Coordinates of C-alpha atoms and ligand atoms in Angstrom, one line a residue:
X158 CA -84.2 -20.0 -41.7
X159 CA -85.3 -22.2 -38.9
X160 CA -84.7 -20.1 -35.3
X161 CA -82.6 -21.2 -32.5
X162 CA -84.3 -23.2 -29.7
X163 CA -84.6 -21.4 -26.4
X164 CA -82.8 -22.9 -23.6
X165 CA -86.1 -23.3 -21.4
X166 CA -87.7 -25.4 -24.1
X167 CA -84.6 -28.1 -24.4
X168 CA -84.6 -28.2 -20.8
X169 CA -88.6 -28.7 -20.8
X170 CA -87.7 -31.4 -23.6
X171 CA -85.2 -33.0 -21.6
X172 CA -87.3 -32.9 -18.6
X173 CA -90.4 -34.5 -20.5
X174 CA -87.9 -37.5 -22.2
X175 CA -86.0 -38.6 -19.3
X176 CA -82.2 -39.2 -19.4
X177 CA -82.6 -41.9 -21.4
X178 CA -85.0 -40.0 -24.3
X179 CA -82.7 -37.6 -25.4
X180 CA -79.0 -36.4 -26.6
X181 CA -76.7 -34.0 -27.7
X182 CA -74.0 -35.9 -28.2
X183 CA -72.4 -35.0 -31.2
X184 CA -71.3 -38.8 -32.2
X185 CA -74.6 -40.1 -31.3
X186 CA -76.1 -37.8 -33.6
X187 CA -73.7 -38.0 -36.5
X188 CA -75.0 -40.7 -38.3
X189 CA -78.8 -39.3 -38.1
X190 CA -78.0 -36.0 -40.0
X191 CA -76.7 -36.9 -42.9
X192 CA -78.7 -38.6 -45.6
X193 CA -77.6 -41.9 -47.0
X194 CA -76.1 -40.9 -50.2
X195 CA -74.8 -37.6 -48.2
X196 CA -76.6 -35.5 -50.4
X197 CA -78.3 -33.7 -47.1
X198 CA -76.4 -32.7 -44.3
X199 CA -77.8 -31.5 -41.2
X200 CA -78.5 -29.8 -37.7
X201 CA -80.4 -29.9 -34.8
X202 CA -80.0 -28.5 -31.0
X203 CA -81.6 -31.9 -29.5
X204 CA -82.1 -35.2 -30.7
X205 CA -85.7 -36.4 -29.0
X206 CA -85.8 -40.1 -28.4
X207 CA -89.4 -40.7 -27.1
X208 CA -90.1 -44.3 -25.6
X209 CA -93.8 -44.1 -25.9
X210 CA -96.8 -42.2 -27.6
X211 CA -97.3 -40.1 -24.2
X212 CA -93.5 -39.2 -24.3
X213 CA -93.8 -38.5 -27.9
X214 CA -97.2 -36.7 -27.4
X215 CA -95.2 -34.4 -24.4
X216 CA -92.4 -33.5 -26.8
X217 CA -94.8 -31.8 -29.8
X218 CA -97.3 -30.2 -26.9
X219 CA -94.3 -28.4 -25.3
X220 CA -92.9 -27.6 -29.7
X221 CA -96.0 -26.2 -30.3
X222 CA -96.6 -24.1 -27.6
X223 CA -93.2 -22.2 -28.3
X224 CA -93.4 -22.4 -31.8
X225 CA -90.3 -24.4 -32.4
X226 CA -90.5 -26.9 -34.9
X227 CA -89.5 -30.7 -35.7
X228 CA -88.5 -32.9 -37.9
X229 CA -89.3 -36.6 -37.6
X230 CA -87.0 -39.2 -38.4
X231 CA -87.7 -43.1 -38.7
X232 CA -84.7 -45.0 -40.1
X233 CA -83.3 -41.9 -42.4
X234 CA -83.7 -44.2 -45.7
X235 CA -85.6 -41.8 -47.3
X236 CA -84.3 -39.9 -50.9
X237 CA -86.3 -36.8 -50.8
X238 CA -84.5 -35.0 -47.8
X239 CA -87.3 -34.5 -45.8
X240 CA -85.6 -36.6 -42.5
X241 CA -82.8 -34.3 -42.6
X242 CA -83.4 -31.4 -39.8
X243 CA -82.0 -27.9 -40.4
X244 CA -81.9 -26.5 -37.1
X245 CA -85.5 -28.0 -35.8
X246 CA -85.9 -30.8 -32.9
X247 CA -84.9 -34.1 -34.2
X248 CA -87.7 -36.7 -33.4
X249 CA -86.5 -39.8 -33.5
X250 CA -89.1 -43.1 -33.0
X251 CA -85.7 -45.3 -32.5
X252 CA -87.1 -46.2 -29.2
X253 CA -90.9 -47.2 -29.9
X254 CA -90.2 -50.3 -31.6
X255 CA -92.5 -52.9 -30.2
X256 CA -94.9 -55.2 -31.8
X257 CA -98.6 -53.7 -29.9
X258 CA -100.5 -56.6 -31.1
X259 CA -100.7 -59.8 -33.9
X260 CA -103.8 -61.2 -34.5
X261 CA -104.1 -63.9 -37.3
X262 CA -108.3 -63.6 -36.9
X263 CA -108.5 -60.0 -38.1
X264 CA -105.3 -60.6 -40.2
X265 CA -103.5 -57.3 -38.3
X266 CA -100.4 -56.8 -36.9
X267 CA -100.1 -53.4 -34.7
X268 CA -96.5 -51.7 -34.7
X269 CA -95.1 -49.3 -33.2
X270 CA -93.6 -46.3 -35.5
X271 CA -90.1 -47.5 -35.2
X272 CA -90.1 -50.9 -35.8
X273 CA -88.2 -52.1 -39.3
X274 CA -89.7 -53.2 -42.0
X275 CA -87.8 -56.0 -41.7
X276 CA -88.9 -57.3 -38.3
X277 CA -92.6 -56.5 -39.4
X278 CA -91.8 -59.3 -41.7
X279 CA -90.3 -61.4 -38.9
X280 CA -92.7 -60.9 -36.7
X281 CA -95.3 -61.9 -39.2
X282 CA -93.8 -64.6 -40.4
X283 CA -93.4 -66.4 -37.0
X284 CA -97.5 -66.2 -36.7
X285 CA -98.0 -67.9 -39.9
X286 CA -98.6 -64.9 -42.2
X287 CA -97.0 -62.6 -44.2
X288 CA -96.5 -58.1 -44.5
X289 CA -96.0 -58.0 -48.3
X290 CA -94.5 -54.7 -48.6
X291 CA -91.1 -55.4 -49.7
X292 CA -88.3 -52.6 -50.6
X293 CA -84.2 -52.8 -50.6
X294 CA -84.3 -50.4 -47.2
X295 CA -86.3 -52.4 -45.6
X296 CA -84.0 -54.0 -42.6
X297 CA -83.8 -49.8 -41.8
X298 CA -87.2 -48.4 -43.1
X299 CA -89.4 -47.8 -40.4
X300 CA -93.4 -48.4 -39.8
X301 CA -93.2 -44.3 -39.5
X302 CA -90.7 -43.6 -42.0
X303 CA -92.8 -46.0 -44.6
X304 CA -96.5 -44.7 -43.9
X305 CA -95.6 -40.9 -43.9
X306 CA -93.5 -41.3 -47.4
X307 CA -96.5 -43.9 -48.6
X308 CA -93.6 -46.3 -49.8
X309 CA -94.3 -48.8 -52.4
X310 CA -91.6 -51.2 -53.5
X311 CA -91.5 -54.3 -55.2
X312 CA -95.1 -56.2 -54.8
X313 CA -97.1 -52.8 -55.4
X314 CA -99.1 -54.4 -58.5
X315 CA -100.2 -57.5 -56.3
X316 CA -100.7 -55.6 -52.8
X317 CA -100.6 -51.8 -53.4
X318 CA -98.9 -49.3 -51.6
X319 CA -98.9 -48.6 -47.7
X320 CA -101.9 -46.3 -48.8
X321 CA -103.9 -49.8 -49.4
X322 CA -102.0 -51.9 -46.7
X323 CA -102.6 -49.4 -43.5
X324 CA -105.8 -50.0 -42.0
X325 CA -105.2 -47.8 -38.9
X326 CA -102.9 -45.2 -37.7
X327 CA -102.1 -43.7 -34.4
X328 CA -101.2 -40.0 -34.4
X329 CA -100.0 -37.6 -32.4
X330 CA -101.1 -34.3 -33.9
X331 CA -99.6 -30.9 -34.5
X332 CA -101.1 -30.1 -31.3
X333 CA -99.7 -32.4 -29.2
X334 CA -103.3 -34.0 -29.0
X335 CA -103.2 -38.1 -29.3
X336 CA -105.6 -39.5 -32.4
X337 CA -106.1 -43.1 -31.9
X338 CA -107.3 -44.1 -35.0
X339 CA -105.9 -47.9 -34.9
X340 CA -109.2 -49.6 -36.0
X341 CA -108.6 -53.0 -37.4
X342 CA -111.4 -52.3 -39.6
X343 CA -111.8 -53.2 -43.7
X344 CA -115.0 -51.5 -44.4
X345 CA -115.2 -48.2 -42.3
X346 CA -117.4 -45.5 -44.7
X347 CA -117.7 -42.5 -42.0
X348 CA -116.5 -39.6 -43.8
X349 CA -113.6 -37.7 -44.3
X350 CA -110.3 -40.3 -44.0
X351 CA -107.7 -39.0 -41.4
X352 CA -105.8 -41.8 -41.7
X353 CA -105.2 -41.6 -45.8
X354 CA -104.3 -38.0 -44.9
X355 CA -101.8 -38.8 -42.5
X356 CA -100.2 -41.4 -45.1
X357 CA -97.7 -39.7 -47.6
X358 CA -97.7 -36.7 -45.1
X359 CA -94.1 -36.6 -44.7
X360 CA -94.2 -35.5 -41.1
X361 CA -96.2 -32.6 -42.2
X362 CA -99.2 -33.5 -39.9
X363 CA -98.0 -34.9 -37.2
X364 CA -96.1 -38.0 -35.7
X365 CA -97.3 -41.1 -36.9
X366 CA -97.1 -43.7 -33.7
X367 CA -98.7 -46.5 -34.5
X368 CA -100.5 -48.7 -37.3
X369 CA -102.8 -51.6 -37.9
X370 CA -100.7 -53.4 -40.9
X371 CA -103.0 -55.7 -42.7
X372 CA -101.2 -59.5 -43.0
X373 CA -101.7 -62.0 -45.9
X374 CA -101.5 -65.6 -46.1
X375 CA -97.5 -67.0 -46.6
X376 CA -97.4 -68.2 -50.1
X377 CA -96.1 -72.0 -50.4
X378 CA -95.2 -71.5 -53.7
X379 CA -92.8 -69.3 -55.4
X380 CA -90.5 -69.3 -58.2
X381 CA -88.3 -66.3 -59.7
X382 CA -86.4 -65.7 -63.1
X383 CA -84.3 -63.8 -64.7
X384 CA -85.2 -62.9 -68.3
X385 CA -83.3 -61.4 -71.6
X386 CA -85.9 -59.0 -73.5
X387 CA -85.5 -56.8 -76.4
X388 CA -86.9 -53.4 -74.2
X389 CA -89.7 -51.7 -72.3
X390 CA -92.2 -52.1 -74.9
X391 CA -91.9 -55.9 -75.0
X392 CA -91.7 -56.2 -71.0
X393 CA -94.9 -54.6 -71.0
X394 CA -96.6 -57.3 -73.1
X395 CA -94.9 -60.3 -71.1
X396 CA -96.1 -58.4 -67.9
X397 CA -100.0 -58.5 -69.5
X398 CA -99.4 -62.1 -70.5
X399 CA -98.0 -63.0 -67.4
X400 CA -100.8 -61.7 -65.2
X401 CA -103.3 -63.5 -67.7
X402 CA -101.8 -66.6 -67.8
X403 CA -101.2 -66.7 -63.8
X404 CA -104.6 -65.2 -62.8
X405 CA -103.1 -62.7 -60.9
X406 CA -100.4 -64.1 -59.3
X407 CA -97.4 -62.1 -60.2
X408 CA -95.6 -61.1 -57.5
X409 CA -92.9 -58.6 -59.2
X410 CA -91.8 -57.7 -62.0
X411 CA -89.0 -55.6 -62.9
X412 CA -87.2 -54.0 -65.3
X413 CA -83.5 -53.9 -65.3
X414 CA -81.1 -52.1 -68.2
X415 CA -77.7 -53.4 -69.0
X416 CA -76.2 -50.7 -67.9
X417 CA -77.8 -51.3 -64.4
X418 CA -76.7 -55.4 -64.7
X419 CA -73.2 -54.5 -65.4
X420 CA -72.4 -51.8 -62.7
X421 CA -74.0 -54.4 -60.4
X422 CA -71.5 -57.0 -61.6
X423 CA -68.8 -55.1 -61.4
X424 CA -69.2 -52.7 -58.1
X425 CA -71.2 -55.8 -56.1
X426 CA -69.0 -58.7 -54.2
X427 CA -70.8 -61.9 -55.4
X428 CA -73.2 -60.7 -58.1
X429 CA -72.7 -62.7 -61.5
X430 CA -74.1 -62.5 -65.0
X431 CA -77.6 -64.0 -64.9
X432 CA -77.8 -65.0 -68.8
X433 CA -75.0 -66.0 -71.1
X434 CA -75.8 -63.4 -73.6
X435 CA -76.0 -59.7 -73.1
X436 CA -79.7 -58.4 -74.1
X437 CA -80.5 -54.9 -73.8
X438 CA -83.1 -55.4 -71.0
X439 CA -84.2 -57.6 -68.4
X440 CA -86.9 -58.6 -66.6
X441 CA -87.1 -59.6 -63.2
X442 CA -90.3 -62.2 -62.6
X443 CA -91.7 -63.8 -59.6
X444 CA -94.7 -65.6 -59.5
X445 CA -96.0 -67.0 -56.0
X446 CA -99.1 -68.8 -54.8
X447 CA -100.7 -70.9 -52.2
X448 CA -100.5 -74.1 -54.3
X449 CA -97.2 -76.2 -53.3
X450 CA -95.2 -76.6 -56.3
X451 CA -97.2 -74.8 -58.7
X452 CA -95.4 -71.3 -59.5
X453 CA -92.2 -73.1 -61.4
X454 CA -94.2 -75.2 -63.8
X455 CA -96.3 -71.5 -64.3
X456 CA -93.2 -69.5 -64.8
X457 CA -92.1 -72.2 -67.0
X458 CA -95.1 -72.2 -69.3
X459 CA -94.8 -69.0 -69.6
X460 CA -91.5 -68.5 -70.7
X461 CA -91.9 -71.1 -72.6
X462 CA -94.2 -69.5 -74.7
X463 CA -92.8 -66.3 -74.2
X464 CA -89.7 -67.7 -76.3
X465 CA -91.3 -69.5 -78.9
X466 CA -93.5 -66.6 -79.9
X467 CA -90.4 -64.3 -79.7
X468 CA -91.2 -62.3 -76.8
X469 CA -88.1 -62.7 -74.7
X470 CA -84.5 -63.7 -76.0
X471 CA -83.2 -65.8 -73.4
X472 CA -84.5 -66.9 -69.7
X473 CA -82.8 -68.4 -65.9
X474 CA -85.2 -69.5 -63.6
X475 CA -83.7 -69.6 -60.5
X476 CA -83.5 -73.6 -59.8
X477 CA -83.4 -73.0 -55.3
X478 CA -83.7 -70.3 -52.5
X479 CA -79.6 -68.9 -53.4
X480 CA -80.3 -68.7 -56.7
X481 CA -83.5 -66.9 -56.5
X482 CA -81.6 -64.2 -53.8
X483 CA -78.9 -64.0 -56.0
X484 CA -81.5 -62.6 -58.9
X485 CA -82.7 -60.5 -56.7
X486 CA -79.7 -59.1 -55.3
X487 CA -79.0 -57.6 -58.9
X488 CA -81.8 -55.9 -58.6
X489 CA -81.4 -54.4 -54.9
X490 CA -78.0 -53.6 -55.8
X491 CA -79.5 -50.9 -58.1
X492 CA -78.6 -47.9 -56.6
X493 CA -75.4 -49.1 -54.6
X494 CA -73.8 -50.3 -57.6
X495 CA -74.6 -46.7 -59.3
X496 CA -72.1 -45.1 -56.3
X497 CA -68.7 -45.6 -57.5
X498 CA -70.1 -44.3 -60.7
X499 CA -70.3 -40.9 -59.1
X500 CA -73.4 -38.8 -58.8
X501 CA -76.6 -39.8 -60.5
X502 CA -79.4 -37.2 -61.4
X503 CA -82.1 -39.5 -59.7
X504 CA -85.8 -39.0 -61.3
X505 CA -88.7 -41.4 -59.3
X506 CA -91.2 -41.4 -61.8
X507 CA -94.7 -43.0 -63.2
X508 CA -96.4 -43.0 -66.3
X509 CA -99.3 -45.4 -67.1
X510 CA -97.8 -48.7 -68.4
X511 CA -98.9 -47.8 -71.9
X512 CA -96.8 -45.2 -71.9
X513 CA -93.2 -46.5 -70.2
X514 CA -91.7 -47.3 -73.1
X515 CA -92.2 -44.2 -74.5
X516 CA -91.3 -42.2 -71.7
X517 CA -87.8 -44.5 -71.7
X518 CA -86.9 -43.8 -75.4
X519 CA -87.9 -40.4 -75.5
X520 CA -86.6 -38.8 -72.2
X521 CA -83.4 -41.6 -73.3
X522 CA -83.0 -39.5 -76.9
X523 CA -83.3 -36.1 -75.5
X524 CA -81.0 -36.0 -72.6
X525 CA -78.3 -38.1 -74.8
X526 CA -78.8 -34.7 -77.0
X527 CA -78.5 -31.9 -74.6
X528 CA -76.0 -33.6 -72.3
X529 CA -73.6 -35.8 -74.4
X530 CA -71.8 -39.0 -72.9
X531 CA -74.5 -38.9 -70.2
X532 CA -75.4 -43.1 -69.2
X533 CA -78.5 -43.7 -68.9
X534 CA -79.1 -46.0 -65.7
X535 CA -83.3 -47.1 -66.1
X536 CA -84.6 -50.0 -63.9
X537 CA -87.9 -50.6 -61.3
X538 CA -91.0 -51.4 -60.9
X539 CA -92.0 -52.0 -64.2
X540 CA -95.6 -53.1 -63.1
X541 CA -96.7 -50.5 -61.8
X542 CA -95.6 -48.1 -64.4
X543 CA -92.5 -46.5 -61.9
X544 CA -89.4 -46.1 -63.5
X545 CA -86.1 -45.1 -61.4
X546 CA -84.7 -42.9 -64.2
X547 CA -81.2 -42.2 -63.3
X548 CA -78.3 -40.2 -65.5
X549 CA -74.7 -40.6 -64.7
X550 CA -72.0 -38.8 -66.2
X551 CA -70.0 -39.8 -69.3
X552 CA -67.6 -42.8 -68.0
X553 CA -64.1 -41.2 -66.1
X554 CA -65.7 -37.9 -66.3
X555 CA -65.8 -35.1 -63.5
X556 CA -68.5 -35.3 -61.3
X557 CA -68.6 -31.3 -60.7
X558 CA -69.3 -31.1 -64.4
X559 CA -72.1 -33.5 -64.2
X560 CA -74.2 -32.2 -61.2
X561 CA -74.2 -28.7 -63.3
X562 CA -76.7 -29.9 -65.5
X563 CA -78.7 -31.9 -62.6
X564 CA -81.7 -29.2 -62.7
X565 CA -81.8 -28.7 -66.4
X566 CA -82.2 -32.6 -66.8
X567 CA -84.9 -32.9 -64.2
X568 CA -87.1 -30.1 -66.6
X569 CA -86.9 -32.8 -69.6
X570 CA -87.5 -35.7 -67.5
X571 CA -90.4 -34.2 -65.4
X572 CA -91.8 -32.1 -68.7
X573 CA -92.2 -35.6 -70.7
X574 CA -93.4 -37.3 -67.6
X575 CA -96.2 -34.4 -67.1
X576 CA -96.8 -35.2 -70.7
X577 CA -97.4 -38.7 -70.8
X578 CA -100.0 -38.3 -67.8
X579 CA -97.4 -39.5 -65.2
X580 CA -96.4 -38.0 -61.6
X581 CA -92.9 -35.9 -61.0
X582 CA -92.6 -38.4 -57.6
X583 CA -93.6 -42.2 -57.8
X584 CA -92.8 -43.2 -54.7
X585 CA -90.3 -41.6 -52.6
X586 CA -92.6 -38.5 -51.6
X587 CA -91.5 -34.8 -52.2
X588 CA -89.5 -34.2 -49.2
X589 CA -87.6 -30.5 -49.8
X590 CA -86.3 -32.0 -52.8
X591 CA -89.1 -31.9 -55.1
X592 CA -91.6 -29.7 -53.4
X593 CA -91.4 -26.4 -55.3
X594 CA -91.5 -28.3 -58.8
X595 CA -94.4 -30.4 -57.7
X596 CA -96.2 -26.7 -57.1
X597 CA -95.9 -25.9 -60.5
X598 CA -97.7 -28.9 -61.6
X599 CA -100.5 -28.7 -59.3
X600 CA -103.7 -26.7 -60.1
X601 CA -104.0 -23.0 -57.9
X602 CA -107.5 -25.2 -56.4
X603 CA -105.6 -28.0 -55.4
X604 CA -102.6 -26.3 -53.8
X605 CA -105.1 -23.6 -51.7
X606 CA -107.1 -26.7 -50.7
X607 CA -103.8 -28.8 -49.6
X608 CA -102.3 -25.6 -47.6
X609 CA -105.8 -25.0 -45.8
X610 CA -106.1 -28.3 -44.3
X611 CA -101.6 -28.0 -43.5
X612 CA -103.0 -24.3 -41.9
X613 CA -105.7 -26.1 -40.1
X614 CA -103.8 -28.7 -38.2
X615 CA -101.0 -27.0 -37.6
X616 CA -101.4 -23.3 -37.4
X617 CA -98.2 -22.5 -36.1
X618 CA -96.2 -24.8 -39.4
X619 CA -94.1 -26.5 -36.4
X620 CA -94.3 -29.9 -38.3
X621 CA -91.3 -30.5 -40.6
X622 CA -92.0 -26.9 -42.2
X623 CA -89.6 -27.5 -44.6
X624 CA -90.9 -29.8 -46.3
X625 CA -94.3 -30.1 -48.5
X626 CA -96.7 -27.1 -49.6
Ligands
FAD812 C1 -81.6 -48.7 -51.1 C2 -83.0 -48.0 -51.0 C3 -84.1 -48.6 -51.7 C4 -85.3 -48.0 -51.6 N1 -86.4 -48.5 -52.3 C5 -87.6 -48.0 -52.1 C6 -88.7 -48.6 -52.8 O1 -88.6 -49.5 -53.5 N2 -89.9 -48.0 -52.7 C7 -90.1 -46.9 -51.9 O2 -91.2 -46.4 -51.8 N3 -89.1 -46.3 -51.2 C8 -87.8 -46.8 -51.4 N4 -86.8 -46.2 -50.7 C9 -87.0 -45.0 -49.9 C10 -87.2 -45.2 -48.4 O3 -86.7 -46.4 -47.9 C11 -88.7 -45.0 -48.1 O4 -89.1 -43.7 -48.4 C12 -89.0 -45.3 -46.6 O5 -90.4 -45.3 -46.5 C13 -88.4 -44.3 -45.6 O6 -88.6 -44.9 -44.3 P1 -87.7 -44.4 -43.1 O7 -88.1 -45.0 -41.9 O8 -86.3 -44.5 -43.4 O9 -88.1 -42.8 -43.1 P2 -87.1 -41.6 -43.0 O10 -86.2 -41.5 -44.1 O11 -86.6 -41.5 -41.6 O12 -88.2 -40.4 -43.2 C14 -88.9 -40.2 -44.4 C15 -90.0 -39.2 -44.3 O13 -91.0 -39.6 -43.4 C16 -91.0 -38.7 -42.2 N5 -91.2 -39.6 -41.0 C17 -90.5 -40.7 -40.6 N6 -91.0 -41.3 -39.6 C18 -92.1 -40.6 -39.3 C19 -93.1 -40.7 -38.3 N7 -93.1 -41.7 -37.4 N8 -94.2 -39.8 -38.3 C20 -94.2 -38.8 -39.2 N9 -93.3 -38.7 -40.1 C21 -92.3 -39.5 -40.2 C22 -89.7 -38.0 -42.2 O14 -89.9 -36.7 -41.6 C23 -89.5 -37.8 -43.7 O15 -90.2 -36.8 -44.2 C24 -85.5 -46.8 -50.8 C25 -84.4 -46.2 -50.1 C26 -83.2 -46.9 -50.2 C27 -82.0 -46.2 -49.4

């Protein structure tokens, strides 16, 4: 139970923000509490809007000195819950959304915490370069928002995740102290890494401010298709060959059930069948390079071969630019098209890629047995092993009934996942979703190591307190 904010220390807030920094106005603040999918609902006395690091610095100095805490919020995309306050101060970093710096020598663009992932990619782009990171939030996802949940998305197995894409961070801390960590440094072996710590924090740590993105060259080259496959298991082999035959230079690939294809075509204006026959999975491919003209003829050698050897059943390769976004719109549309399905039991997990396949049939087999009818929505980022494991309830059934047997499904997903070697959360953090089941998968070592170093920082657990160990 979070405690109500004395008056003195929303007037101190109010003082430190200016009349522009803050509000309490209820409309204002509607759309900020509640999560997209409305699964969390929330609170909060004061929505802070800090312009700057100093403003945003003032804010958690006057917090922590009477104990009240806060919840940061970038562009409330995130699926764990962990945006959402419940009674604390409501740090927004809507305001701080400038571009610091761009510089196409040390390949780094600085952003504030609140700009979009979207107009990173702008911005980049209209220098000459590219921010790969690339996810279906992104014109609302924040710089903030994406470092503290360590997003991936859709080019993880070429780039990585924000972990490997951040090369400095600027932080204010528990404390209200400033960290200026925004090196633009590649190699930078001095101990103990602040800034990984800070990424996939969730707020936990402090407010992240700042970052030094790394930038890649644009690619001149880039085709994308749509391909008919019998299932996981064979995806996994066309991804190996893919990579081989490329050298590298798959861009993303992933994995799409017919379910998934069909509530797209039917829930999403625009969105057609990709293939004239109906396989049981697809694969969605793009390869990209720096060699003008080159990534068509590659994708079509290697579908090519792909089909005669029996790999894949059928193929589209998108012929221009619409047809290429309308392949990927099918695969965006994901989750939206799951909505007037009713309520999904969502499960973010990995496995090693060795093991996806199994992880699909299996955890496919045993919730089909305890919970009959249940549809069994799988699709994602097949490359990196991360599949968005999602279970809605029988066709025209009640969705009261369904979300009854939410927790006990979550046990056989996360129990097989454990099993296979694979993590509870892929990507979309732990937030207060997932945090007490992560616990029980963590060693009693690694959790009393995590909570000394939360202890450390923040002594008085003003930083989203909710949410993590
Ligand atoms: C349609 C859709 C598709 C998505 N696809 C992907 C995907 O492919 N890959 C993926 O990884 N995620 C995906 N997500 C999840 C989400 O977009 C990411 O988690 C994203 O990084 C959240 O960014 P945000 O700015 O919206 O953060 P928020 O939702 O506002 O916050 C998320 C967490 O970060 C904390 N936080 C936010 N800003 C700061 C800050 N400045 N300092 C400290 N803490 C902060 C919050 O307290 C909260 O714990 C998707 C979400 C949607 C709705």
């Amino acid at each position: 139970m979070i405690p109500s904010v004395p008056a003195d220390v929303l007037d101190a807030l109010k003082a430190a923000l200016g009349e522009k920094g803050w509000s309490q106005d209820a409309e204002r603040l509607a759309p900020k509490l509640v999560e997209w999918r409305e699964r969390w609902r929330g609170s909060t006395p004061l929505l802070a809007l800090p312009k700057t690091t100093d403003e945003a610095a003032k804010v958690v100095r006057i917090c922590a000195l009477a104990k009240v805490a806060i919840t940061p919020q970038g562009g409330n995309t995130g699926l764990v819950g962990g945006q959402i306050p419940q009674g604390e101060i409501l740090l927004s970093t809507e305001r701080m959304n400038a571009t610091r710096d761009l510089d196409t020598v040390d390949d780094v663009l600085v952003a504030e915490a609140g700009m979009t992932l979207a107009a990173v990619h702008d911005a980049a782009l209209a220098a000459g370069r590219r921010f790969p990171l690339s996810l279906a939030s992104e014109g609302s996802a924040t710089v903030g928002g994406l470092i503290s949940t360590n997003a991936g998305g859709t080019a993880v197995l070429r780039y990585g995740v924000m972990r490997d894409l951040v090369i400095g961070l600027e932080v204010v801390l528990p404390s209200g102290e400033v960290w200026n960590g925004l090196k633009r440094l590649r190699k930078d072996n001095t101990g103990y890494d602040l800034k990984q710590l800070l990424i996939g924090a969730e707020g936990t740590l402090g407010v992240v401010t700042a970052a030094a993105l790394k930038l890649f060259p644009i690619l001149a080259s880039r085709a994308v298709a749509f391909v008919g496959i019998a299932g996981p298991a064979q995806a996994a082999t066309l991804l190996a060959t893919a990579k081989a035959e490329t050298g590298g230079e798959v861009e993303a690939f992933e994995l799409i059930g017919r379910l998934g294809l069909e509530l797209a075509t039917r829930h999403l204006p625009g969105l057609r069948e990709p293939l004239e026959t109906r396989p049981p999975w697809y694969v969605l491919i793009e390869i990209a390079n720096a060699r003008p003209g080159s990534a068509q003829a590659q994708m079509e050698s290697l579908l090519a071969g792909a089909l005669e050897g029996g790999l894949i059943t059928d193929a589209a390769v998108a012929q221009n630019e619409v047809q290429a976004r309308a392949f990927w719109a099918l695969r965006e549309g994901q989750s939206a098209a799951q909505k007037p399905e009713g309520p999904a039991w969502k499960h973010d997990v990995s496995t090693p890629l060795s093991r996806v396949a199994e992880f699909i049939e299996t955890a496919t087999a045993a919730l089909e047995q305890q919970f009959p009818g249940v549809r069994i929505d799988a699709f994602g980022h097949l490359g990196d092993g991360n599949v968005h494991f999602d279970v809605l309830g029988p066709t025209g059934g009640d969705p009261a009934a369904h979300a009854v047997g939410r927790d006990a499904g979550a046990r056989i997903v996360h129990e097989l996942v454990v099993s296979l070697g694979g993590s509870i959360s892929a990507e979309h953090g732990l937030g207060t979703m997932k945090t007490v089941e992560a616990l029980a998968y963590k060693s009693p070592a690694e959790v009393a190591a995590l909570r000394a170093i939360r202890a450390a920082l923040d002594p008085g657990r003003i930083m989203n307190p909710r949410v993590l160990f």
